[in-house]
Tab-separated table of C-alpha atoms and ligand atoms in Angstrom:
chain	number	residue	atom	x	y	z
A	30	MET	CA	28.238	-7.115	48.682
A	31	MET	CA	29.430	-3.543	49.220
A	32	PRO	CA	33.060	-2.593	49.782
A	33	LYS	CA	34.017	-0.750	52.924
A	34	HIS	CA	33.194	2.955	53.197
A	35	VAL	CA	36.105	5.276	54.143
A	36	LYS	CA	34.195	6.004	57.338
A	37	ASP	CA	34.778	2.354	58.380
A	38	LEU	CA	38.595	2.548	58.373
A	39	ALA	CA	41.021	3.358	61.162
A	40	LEU	CA	42.824	6.376	59.733
A	41	HIS	CA	44.614	8.178	62.527
A	42	GLY	CA	48.266	8.640	61.723
A	43	LYS	CA	47.921	6.681	58.517
A	44	LYS	CA	49.152	7.629	54.997
A	45	VAL	CA	46.151	7.301	52.736
A	46	PHE	CA	46.385	7.015	48.956
A	47	VAL	CA	43.247	8.495	47.341
A	48	ARG	CA	42.519	7.938	43.650
A	49	THR	CA	40.531	11.006	42.687
A	50	ASP	CA	39.119	12.122	39.328
A	51	TYR	CA	40.751	15.478	38.547
A	52	ASN	CA	40.212	15.142	34.804
A	53	VAL	CA	39.140	18.750	34.610
A	54	PRO	CA	38.977	21.213	31.701
A	55	LEU	CA	41.830	23.780	31.518
A	56	ASP	CA	41.968	26.948	29.469
A	57	GLU	CA	44.885	28.007	27.235
A	58	SER	CA	46.638	29.728	30.122
A	59	GLY	CA	46.382	26.471	32.134
A	60	LYS	CA	43.630	27.599	34.567
A	61	VAL	CA	40.921	25.201	35.646
A	62	THR	CA	37.739	26.337	33.930
A	63	ASP	CA	35.333	23.988	35.776
A	64	ASP	CA	36.188	22.745	39.245
A	65	PHE	CA	33.126	20.548	39.680
A	66	ARG	CA	35.211	17.419	40.057
A	67	ILE	CA	37.621	19.043	42.464
A	68	GLN	CA	34.751	20.216	44.619
A	69	ALA	CA	33.264	16.726	44.504
A	70	SER	CA	36.442	15.297	46.003
A	71	LEU	CA	36.437	17.595	49.082
A	72	PRO	CA	34.224	15.511	51.480
A	73	THR	CA	36.697	12.582	51.427
A	74	ILE	CA	39.756	14.805	51.703
A	75	GLN	CA	38.278	16.850	54.572
A	76	PHE	CA	37.170	13.650	56.361
A	77	LEU	CA	40.669	12.175	56.095
A	78	LEU	CA	42.312	15.350	57.379
A	79	GLU	CA	39.907	15.473	60.376
A	80	GLN	CA	40.756	11.875	61.177
A	81	GLY	CA	44.453	12.780	61.387
A	82	ALA	CA	45.567	11.075	58.178
A	83	ALA	CA	48.161	12.250	55.703
A	84	VAL	CA	46.536	12.437	52.235
A	85	ILE	CA	48.201	11.423	48.969
A	86	LEU	CA	46.051	12.283	45.967
A	87	ALA	CA	46.490	10.849	42.470
A	88	SER	CA	44.607	11.351	39.221
A	89	HIS	CA	44.884	11.373	35.490
A	90	LEU	CA	44.166	14.400	33.268
A	91	GLY	CA	43.491	14.026	29.570
A	92	ARG	CA	45.065	11.379	27.447
A	93	PRO	CA	48.841	11.983	27.404
A	94	LYS	CA	49.314	8.277	26.509
A	95	GLY	CA	52.564	7.698	28.355
A	96	THR	CA	54.382	10.954	27.559
A	97	VAL	CA	54.941	13.991	29.695
A	98	ILE	CA	52.796	16.746	28.160
A	99	PRO	CA	53.238	19.912	30.227
A	100	GLU	CA	49.776	21.212	29.233
A	101	MET	CA	48.302	18.103	30.972
A	102	SER	CA	50.108	18.638	34.247
A	103	LEU	CA	47.972	18.553	37.439
A	104	ALA	CA	49.821	21.665	38.794
A	105	PRO	CA	46.767	23.911	38.092
A	106	VAL	CA	44.611	21.424	40.045
A	107	ALA	CA	47.030	21.619	43.007
A	108	GLN	CA	46.568	25.340	43.018
A	109	ARG	CA	42.748	25.276	42.804
A	110	LEU	CA	42.526	22.508	45.404
A	111	GLY	CA	44.764	24.553	47.735
A	112	GLU	CA	42.340	27.532	47.388
A	113	LEU	CA	39.339	25.276	48.121
A	114	VAL	CA	40.760	23.559	51.221
A	115	GLN	CA	42.609	26.692	52.313
A	116	ALA	CA	45.782	24.719	52.989
A	117	GLU	CA	49.000	23.977	51.245
A	118	VAL	CA	48.865	21.271	48.624
A	119	ILE	CA	52.319	19.871	48.053
A	120	PHE	CA	52.725	19.001	44.364
A	121	ALA	CA	54.999	16.111	43.395
A	122	PRO	CA	56.875	16.300	40.092
A	123	ASP	CA	55.874	12.707	39.193
A	124	CYS	CA	53.671	9.933	40.618
A	125	VAL	CA	56.382	7.300	41.186
A	126	GLY	CA	60.180	7.317	41.754
A	127	ALA	CA	62.636	8.284	44.474
A	128	GLU	CA	61.646	11.935	44.728
A	129	VAL	CA	57.957	11.073	45.166
A	130	GLU	CA	58.784	8.386	47.661
A	131	ALA	CA	60.762	10.914	49.730
A	132	LEU	CA	57.901	13.405	49.653
A	133	ALA	CA	55.405	10.696	50.684
A	134	ALA	CA	57.724	9.449	53.459
A	135	LYS	CA	57.935	12.820	55.182
A	136	LEU	CA	54.264	13.722	54.716
A	137	GLN	CA	52.694	14.433	58.131
A	138	PRO	CA	49.123	13.903	59.324
A	139	GLY	CA	47.003	16.817	58.125
A	140	GLN	CA	49.122	17.416	55.015
A	141	ILE	CA	48.127	16.886	51.384
A	142	LEU	CA	50.367	15.715	48.606
A	143	LEU	CA	49.113	15.650	44.992
A	144	LEU	CA	50.992	13.460	42.553
A	145	GLU	CA	51.584	14.376	38.941
A	146	ASN	CA	49.402	12.966	36.155
A	147	LEU	CA	49.282	9.139	36.405
A	148	ARG	CA	48.906	8.840	32.615
A	149	PHE	CA	52.350	10.358	32.022
A	150	HIS	CA	53.180	6.660	32.420
A	151	LEU	CA	51.745	4.107	29.994
A	152	ALA	CA	51.970	1.618	32.866
A	153	GLU	CA	48.877	3.268	34.415
A	154	THR	CA	46.391	2.364	31.662
A	155	ASP	CA	48.255	-0.929	31.041
A	156	ASN	CA	47.482	-1.862	34.677
A	157	ASP	CA	51.149	-2.767	35.083
A	158	PRO	CA	51.809	-4.690	38.334
A	159	ILE	CA	55.241	-3.095	38.915
A	160	PHE	CA	53.831	0.413	38.537
A	161	SER	CA	50.881	-0.626	40.819
A	162	LYS	CA	53.340	-1.840	43.463
A	163	GLN	CA	55.360	1.429	43.249
A	164	LEU	CA	52.205	3.478	43.749
A	165	ALA	CA	51.025	1.232	46.603
A	166	SER	CA	54.398	1.605	48.402
A	167	LEU	CA	53.605	5.251	49.063
A	168	ALA	CA	50.757	4.624	51.556
A	169	ASP	CA	49.280	2.377	54.234
A	170	VAL	CA	45.636	2.632	53.243
A	171	TYR	CA	43.860	2.882	49.864
A	172	VAL	CA	40.728	4.869	49.050
A	173	ASN	CA	39.071	5.143	45.649
A	174	ASP	CA	36.943	8.194	45.076
A	175	ALA	CA	37.253	8.450	41.258
A	176	PHE	CA	33.868	7.452	39.842
A	177	GLY	CA	34.746	8.828	36.363
A	178	THR	CA	37.289	6.038	35.723
A	179	ALA	CA	35.578	3.294	37.712
A	180	HIS	CA	34.590	1.447	34.456
A	181	ARG	CA	38.272	1.102	33.534
A	182	ALA	CA	40.775	-1.373	34.996
A	183	HIS	CA	43.964	0.631	35.470
A	184	ALA	CA	46.886	0.416	37.874
A	185	SER	CA	45.711	3.213	40.192
A	186	ASN	CA	42.136	1.922	40.593
A	187	VAL	CA	42.408	-1.822	40.178
A	188	GLY	CA	46.041	-3.047	40.130
A	189	MET	CA	47.229	-1.345	43.261
A	190	THR	CA	44.268	-2.401	45.398
A	191	ALA	CA	45.797	-5.891	45.567
A	192	PHE	CA	48.591	-4.516	47.735
A	193	PHE	CA	46.362	-3.197	50.494
A	194	VAL	CA	44.548	-4.853	53.384
A	195	GLU	CA	42.817	-1.642	54.276
A	196	LYS	CA	40.862	-0.239	51.299
A	197	ALA	CA	37.550	1.511	50.839
A	198	ALA	CA	35.321	3.642	48.682
A	199	GLY	CA	35.351	7.386	49.353
A	200	PHE	CA	32.253	9.561	49.927
A	201	LEU	CA	31.908	10.540	46.239
A	202	LEU	CA	32.283	7.004	44.801
A	203	MET	CA	29.762	5.627	47.348
A	204	LYS	CA	27.301	8.472	46.698
A	205	GLU	CA	27.496	7.974	42.926
A	206	ILE	CA	26.847	4.244	43.167
A	207	GLU	CA	24.049	4.682	45.681
A	208	PHE	CA	22.209	7.310	43.654
A	209	LEU	CA	22.476	5.525	40.310
A	210	VAL	CA	21.809	2.020	41.601
A	211	SER	CA	18.837	3.021	43.696
A	212	ALA	CA	17.387	5.092	40.789
A	213	ILE	CA	17.329	2.081	38.576
A	214	GLU	CA	16.643	-0.645	41.134
A	215	LYS	CA	14.037	0.943	43.365
A	216	PRO	CA	12.867	4.249	41.837
A	217	VAL	CA	10.001	6.162	43.321
A	218	ARG	CA	7.461	6.012	40.439
A	219	PRO	CA	6.615	7.298	37.974
A	220	PHE	CA	10.201	6.804	36.745
A	221	THR	CA	11.122	8.698	33.622
A	222	VAL	CA	14.271	8.429	31.608
A	223	VAL	CA	15.297	11.108	29.179
A	224	LEU	CA	17.850	9.985	26.629
A	225	GLY	CA	19.631	11.979	23.960
A	226	GLY	CA	23.061	12.524	22.439
A	227	SER	CA	24.174	11.605	19.031
A	228	LYS	CA	24.109	7.818	18.983
A	229	VAL	CA	22.182	4.755	19.913
A	230	SER	CA	25.396	2.686	19.908
A	231	GLY	CA	26.963	2.887	23.358
A	232	LYS	CA	23.443	2.940	24.886
A	233	ILE	CA	22.280	-0.502	23.786
A	234	ASP	CA	22.625	-2.334	27.107
A	235	LEU	CA	21.167	0.720	28.837
A	236	LEU	CA	18.099	0.818	26.606
A	237	LYS	CA	17.439	-2.891	27.097
A	238	ARG	CA	17.591	-2.539	30.853
A	239	LEU	CA	15.527	0.661	30.906
A	240	ALA	CA	12.771	-0.926	28.887
A	241	GLU	CA	12.430	-3.372	31.817
A	242	VAL	CA	12.235	-0.787	34.596
A	243	ALA	CA	11.156	2.657	33.416
A	244	ASP	CA	7.631	4.023	33.183
A	245	ASN	CA	8.447	6.561	30.525
A	246	ILE	CA	11.387	6.767	28.068
A	247	LEU	CA	11.689	10.101	26.260
A	248	ILE	CA	14.120	10.074	23.359
A	249	GLY	CA	15.626	13.238	21.813
A	250	GLY	CA	18.932	14.180	20.336
A	251	GLY	CA	20.434	12.567	17.245
A	252	MET	CA	19.583	9.096	18.470
A	253	ALA	CA	15.843	9.814	18.071
A	254	PHE	CA	16.244	9.766	14.257
A	255	THR	CA	17.376	6.155	14.265
A	256	PHE	CA	14.216	5.283	16.187
A	257	LEU	CA	12.013	7.376	13.863
A	258	SER	CA	13.527	5.672	10.797
A	259	ALA	CA	13.131	2.185	12.176
A	260	PRO	CA	10.116	-0.053	11.633
A	261	PRO	CA	7.226	0.271	12.371
A	262	LEU	CA	7.592	4.099	12.091
A	263	ASN	CA	9.708	4.197	8.903
A	264	HIS	CA	9.923	8.000	8.764
A	265	ASN	CA	11.912	9.802	6.115
A	266	VAL	CA	14.190	11.924	8.322
A	267	GLY	CA	16.075	13.744	5.507
A	268	ALA	CA	19.801	14.055	6.244
A	269	SER	CA	19.420	13.616	10.049
A	270	LEU	CA	21.797	11.340	11.921
A	271	VAL	CA	20.703	7.711	11.366
A	272	GLU	CA	22.691	4.647	12.344
A	273	GLU	CA	21.664	2.181	9.703
A	274	ASP	CA	23.225	-0.732	11.574
A	275	ARG	CA	21.102	0.049	14.651
A	276	LEU	CA	17.678	0.171	12.976
A	277	GLN	CA	16.809	-3.416	13.951
A	278	PHE	CA	17.856	-2.743	17.500
A	279	ALA	CA	15.707	0.363	17.662
A	280	ALA	CA	12.759	-1.583	16.278
A	281	ASP	CA	13.365	-4.210	18.985
A	282	VAL	CA	13.323	-1.601	21.695
A	283	ILE	CA	10.051	-0.189	20.381
A	284	ASP	CA	8.542	-3.715	20.503
A	285	LEU	CA	9.962	-4.364	23.962
A	286	CYS	CA	8.479	-1.077	25.276
A	287	LEU	CA	5.091	-1.975	23.832
A	288	ALA	CA	5.274	-5.442	25.367
A	289	LYS	CA	6.257	-4.095	28.799
A	290	GLY	CA	3.804	-1.156	28.762
A	291	VAL	CA	6.607	1.395	28.814
A	292	ASN	CA	5.591	4.779	27.420
A	293	LEU	CA	8.250	5.407	24.751
A	294	VAL	CA	7.983	8.933	23.424
A	295	LEU	CA	9.777	10.138	20.302
A	296	PRO	CA	9.889	13.711	18.913
A	297	SER	CA	6.969	14.847	16.809
A	298	ASP	CA	8.764	17.969	15.621
A	299	CYS	CA	12.271	19.381	15.434
A	300	ILE	CA	14.482	22.301	14.631
A	301	ALA	CA	15.975	21.566	11.275
A	302	ALA	CA	18.730	23.132	9.160
A	303	THR	CA	20.741	22.143	6.138
A	304	GLU	CA	24.060	22.933	7.770
A	305	PHE	CA	25.668	22.101	11.090
A	306	SER	CA	26.849	25.577	12.180
A	307	GLU	CA	26.404	28.366	14.714
A	308	THR	CA	25.031	30.649	11.932
A	309	ALA	CA	22.794	28.030	10.277
A	310	LYS	CA	19.328	29.158	9.160
A	311	SER	CA	16.986	26.958	11.175
A	312	GLN	CA	13.262	26.246	10.944
A	313	GLU	CA	10.792	24.365	13.101
A	314	LEU	CA	9.169	21.437	11.292
A	315	PRO	CA	7.059	18.392	12.063
A	316	ILE	CA	9.146	15.221	11.703
A	317	ARG	CA	7.059	14.194	8.705
A	318	ALA	CA	8.208	17.339	6.831
A	319	LEU	CA	11.847	16.273	6.963
A	320	GLU	CA	13.370	15.435	3.561
A	321	GLY	CA	16.382	15.931	1.312
A	322	ASP	CA	19.299	17.696	2.997
A	323	LEU	CA	17.358	18.813	6.059
A	324	MET	CA	18.755	17.638	9.369
A	325	GLY	CA	16.912	17.572	12.694
A	326	LEU	CA	19.309	19.213	15.166
A	327	ASP	CA	17.058	19.891	18.159
A	328	ILE	CA	13.621	18.889	19.400
A	329	GLY	CA	10.775	21.271	18.474
A	330	SER	CA	8.333	23.134	20.705
A	331	ARG	CA	5.558	20.525	20.561
A	332	THR	CA	8.005	17.826	21.657
A	333	ILE	CA	9.343	20.081	24.425
A	334	LYS	CA	5.769	20.528	25.699
A	335	SER	CA	4.987	16.817	25.683
A	336	PHE	CA	8.335	15.951	27.416
A	337	GLU	CA	7.679	18.698	29.987
A	338	SER	CA	4.230	17.423	30.889
A	339	ILE	CA	5.563	13.885	31.419
A	340	LEU	CA	8.397	15.234	33.552
A	341	ASP	CA	5.882	17.254	35.589
A	342	GLY	CA	4.260	14.052	36.698
A	343	SER	CA	7.466	12.150	37.399
A	344	LYS	CA	8.988	11.359	40.793
A	345	THR	CA	12.316	9.984	39.658
A	346	VAL	CA	14.108	11.206	36.509
A	347	LEU	CA	17.309	10.086	34.942
A	348	TRP	CA	18.706	12.231	32.158
A	349	ASN	CA	21.500	11.178	29.815
A	350	GLY	CA	22.389	13.015	26.611
A	351	PRO	CA	21.433	16.412	25.169
A	352	MET	CA	18.228	16.902	23.185
A	353	GLY	CA	20.041	18.659	20.338
A	354	VAL	CA	23.337	20.188	19.295
A	355	PHE	CA	23.199	22.351	22.467
A	356	GLU	CA	26.736	23.616	21.857
A	357	MET	CA	25.290	25.833	19.063
A	358	THR	CA	22.798	28.627	19.869
A	359	PRO	CA	20.214	27.754	17.195
A	360	PHE	CA	19.878	24.198	18.552
A	361	GLU	CA	20.157	24.658	22.347
A	362	LYS	CA	16.514	25.355	23.198
A	363	GLY	CA	15.348	21.753	23.718
A	364	THR	CA	18.221	20.849	25.997
A	365	ARG	CA	17.834	24.074	27.959
A	366	ALA	CA	14.092	23.473	28.422
A	367	ILE	CA	14.650	19.890	29.706
A	368	ALA	CA	17.439	21.104	32.062
A	369	GLN	CA	15.191	23.836	33.411
A	370	LYS	CA	12.261	21.436	33.862
A	371	LEU	CA	14.492	19.051	35.809
A	372	CYS	CA	15.391	21.888	38.156
A	373	ASP	CA	11.738	22.860	38.587
A	374	ILE	CA	10.569	19.393	39.483
A	375	THR	CA	13.499	18.914	41.823
A	376	LYS	CA	12.154	21.860	43.846
A	377	GLN	CA	8.821	20.090	43.974
A	378	GLY	CA	10.338	16.981	45.502
A	379	ALA	CA	11.340	14.786	42.482
A	380	THR	CA	14.693	13.023	42.541
A	381	THR	CA	16.604	14.085	39.403
A	382	ILE	CA	19.820	12.487	38.311
A	383	VAL	CA	22.013	13.694	35.459
A	384	GLY	CA	24.333	11.048	34.067
A	385	GLY	CA	27.415	13.146	33.554
A	386	GLY	CA	29.266	13.866	30.295
A	387	ASP	CA	27.426	16.132	27.842
A	388	SER	CA	24.237	16.523	29.950
A	389	ALA	CA	26.356	17.746	32.870
A	390	ALA	CA	28.150	20.123	30.491
A	391	ALA	CA	24.759	21.392	29.281
A	392	LEU	CA	23.555	22.032	32.874
A	393	SER	CA	26.703	24.004	33.506
A	394	LYS	CA	26.399	25.952	30.242
A	395	PHE	CA	22.895	27.037	31.263
A	396	GLY	CA	24.045	27.902	34.816
A	397	LEU	CA	21.759	25.207	36.299
A	398	ASP	CA	24.500	23.031	37.898
A	399	GLY	CA	23.171	23.011	41.399
A	400	GLY	CA	19.487	22.604	40.495
A	401	VAL	CA	19.207	18.818	40.212
A	402	THR	CA	19.462	16.171	42.961
A	403	HIS	CA	22.622	14.567	41.672
A	404	THR	CA	24.964	15.152	38.766
A	405	SER	CA	27.302	12.318	38.139
A	406	THR	CA	31.013	13.018	37.674
A	407	GLY	CA	31.342	10.137	35.208
A	408	GLY	CA	29.563	9.864	31.874
A	409	GLY	CA	30.927	6.514	30.688
A	410	ALA	CA	30.974	4.996	34.185
A	411	SER	CA	27.353	6.032	34.849
A	412	LEU	CA	26.228	4.517	31.570
A	413	GLU	CA	27.907	1.222	32.387
A	414	LEU	CA	26.617	1.111	35.901
A	415	LEU	CA	23.037	1.894	34.826
A	416	SER	CA	23.313	-0.765	32.161
A	417	GLY	CA	23.995	-3.306	34.871
A	418	ILE	CA	27.696	-3.790	34.054
A	419	ALA	CA	29.967	-4.209	37.103
A	420	LEU	CA	32.556	-1.477	37.544
A	421	PRO	CA	35.999	-3.069	37.905
A	422	ALA	CA	37.303	-0.381	40.214
A	423	PHE	CA	34.399	-0.777	42.596
A	424	GLU	CA	34.657	-4.588	42.511
A	425	ALA	CA	38.420	-4.390	43.249
A	426	LEU	CA	37.702	-2.690	46.575
A	427	LYS	CA	35.856	-5.811	47.735
A	428	GLY	CA	38.752	-8.178	47.236
A	429	ALA	CA	41.299	-9.416	49.792
A	430	LYS	CA	44.983	-8.453	49.651
B	11	LIG	P1	26.903	11.442	22.818
B	11	LIG	O1	28.407	11.575	22.792
B	11	LIG	O2	26.370	10.297	22.042
B	11	LIG	O3	26.357	11.567	24.213
B	11	LIG	O4	26.370	12.711	22.013
B	11	LIG	C1	26.546	14.057	22.468
B	11	LIG	C2	26.509	14.899	21.242
B	11	LIG	O5	25.340	14.705	20.521
B	11	LIG	C3	26.518	16.392	21.565
B	11	LIG	O6	27.810	16.918	21.196
B	11	LIG	C4	25.475	17.016	20.622
B	11	LIG	O7	25.889	18.087	19.860
B	11	LIG	C5	25.141	15.841	19.722
B	11	LIG	N1	23.750	15.880	19.219
B	11	LIG	C6	22.652	16.047	19.926
B	11	LIG	N2	21.556	16.073	19.135
B	11	LIG	C7	22.011	15.868	17.870
B	11	LIG	C8	21.362	15.791	16.609
B	11	LIG	N3	20.050	15.941	16.480
B	11	LIG	N4	22.125	15.572	15.544
B	11	LIG	C9	23.470	15.465	15.619
B	11	LIG	N5	24.129	15.525	16.851
B	11	LIG	C10	23.414	15.738	17.920
């Protein structure tokens, strides 16, 4: 069962509380350095304004853990959002309390009010019912459009939904769910998954599920070395990242892929160095040449070629996790090549989905943001959804008052 879509609600003259995800990066002067998540919230906001609703926006930013940290204020977001919608965004000094209630009460249709950081109150992450009720008292209708926190059960995305009869998912939340669920449940084949990042842990449920549905699984990044060290491969990978306590799991995934006929591809070469730094002296080596204090910190050119040729023949691609330490110039090439290939095949008609987090940061670093079909705004939430875990915030929209 799906929750209602915001398009299905009667909104004229209503005050609508929208949980957005404005957890955006800020520079030292407090300016928003990447407004991807603010842009992603615009379809819902614009729709609500067109329908004649008054819009109350709320989000968290960072992890202030219940204290007011001025550097984590949403004031810079209010400014950037105002520029994007070309309208005034009224900024509330808090998210609950008498002053906020007064601002919400006099808000008129067509106006936007942004509340201060929800996590300045510990009650938000505690999913405190009194706090939930206070937030809910500000509006008539509830909309959740924050995919990035949908895997958490907090006051603003789960607790407060119990106080509303009229509640729905916004355009972004619905789009995220539709893209990710349809990719994994009914992909146009061949369906290829590219996985990377540092660790296997955190991707265990995902790997188990993917081994049931993917045609190809390409593994790069630090996590590849746990697979390469696991039986039956048993490679010496030098000082590369290996999770000893995940070796058996990796071996099981290799077996499962063999049993299911999934083409699991691991790196055959890598860019190796003895130190983890921007100025490290690096060399390209076959995996079998790794030993001693050498660490594999990116995939090598033979691996890039083999990944690229599989991607060329793919119709649906899901990418989660960088191929190497892309933050450092000597180890960015593999991630850049995969990002570029995803953009190329998108132009040829493939559906390409990037699972948020570090892969989204990599796309942005290489200036390729707009080149894939869909970039998720939530790393953790997308991993859980793809792993088949229900998202509490999405489920909460289905419940009665
Ligand atoms: P995760 O948080 O598990 O998605 O991992 C993302 C991080 O993995 C990025 O910050 C990368 O720098 C890092 N990473 C990617 N490849 C490697 C590698 N071969 N060795 C160590 N770290 C890596």
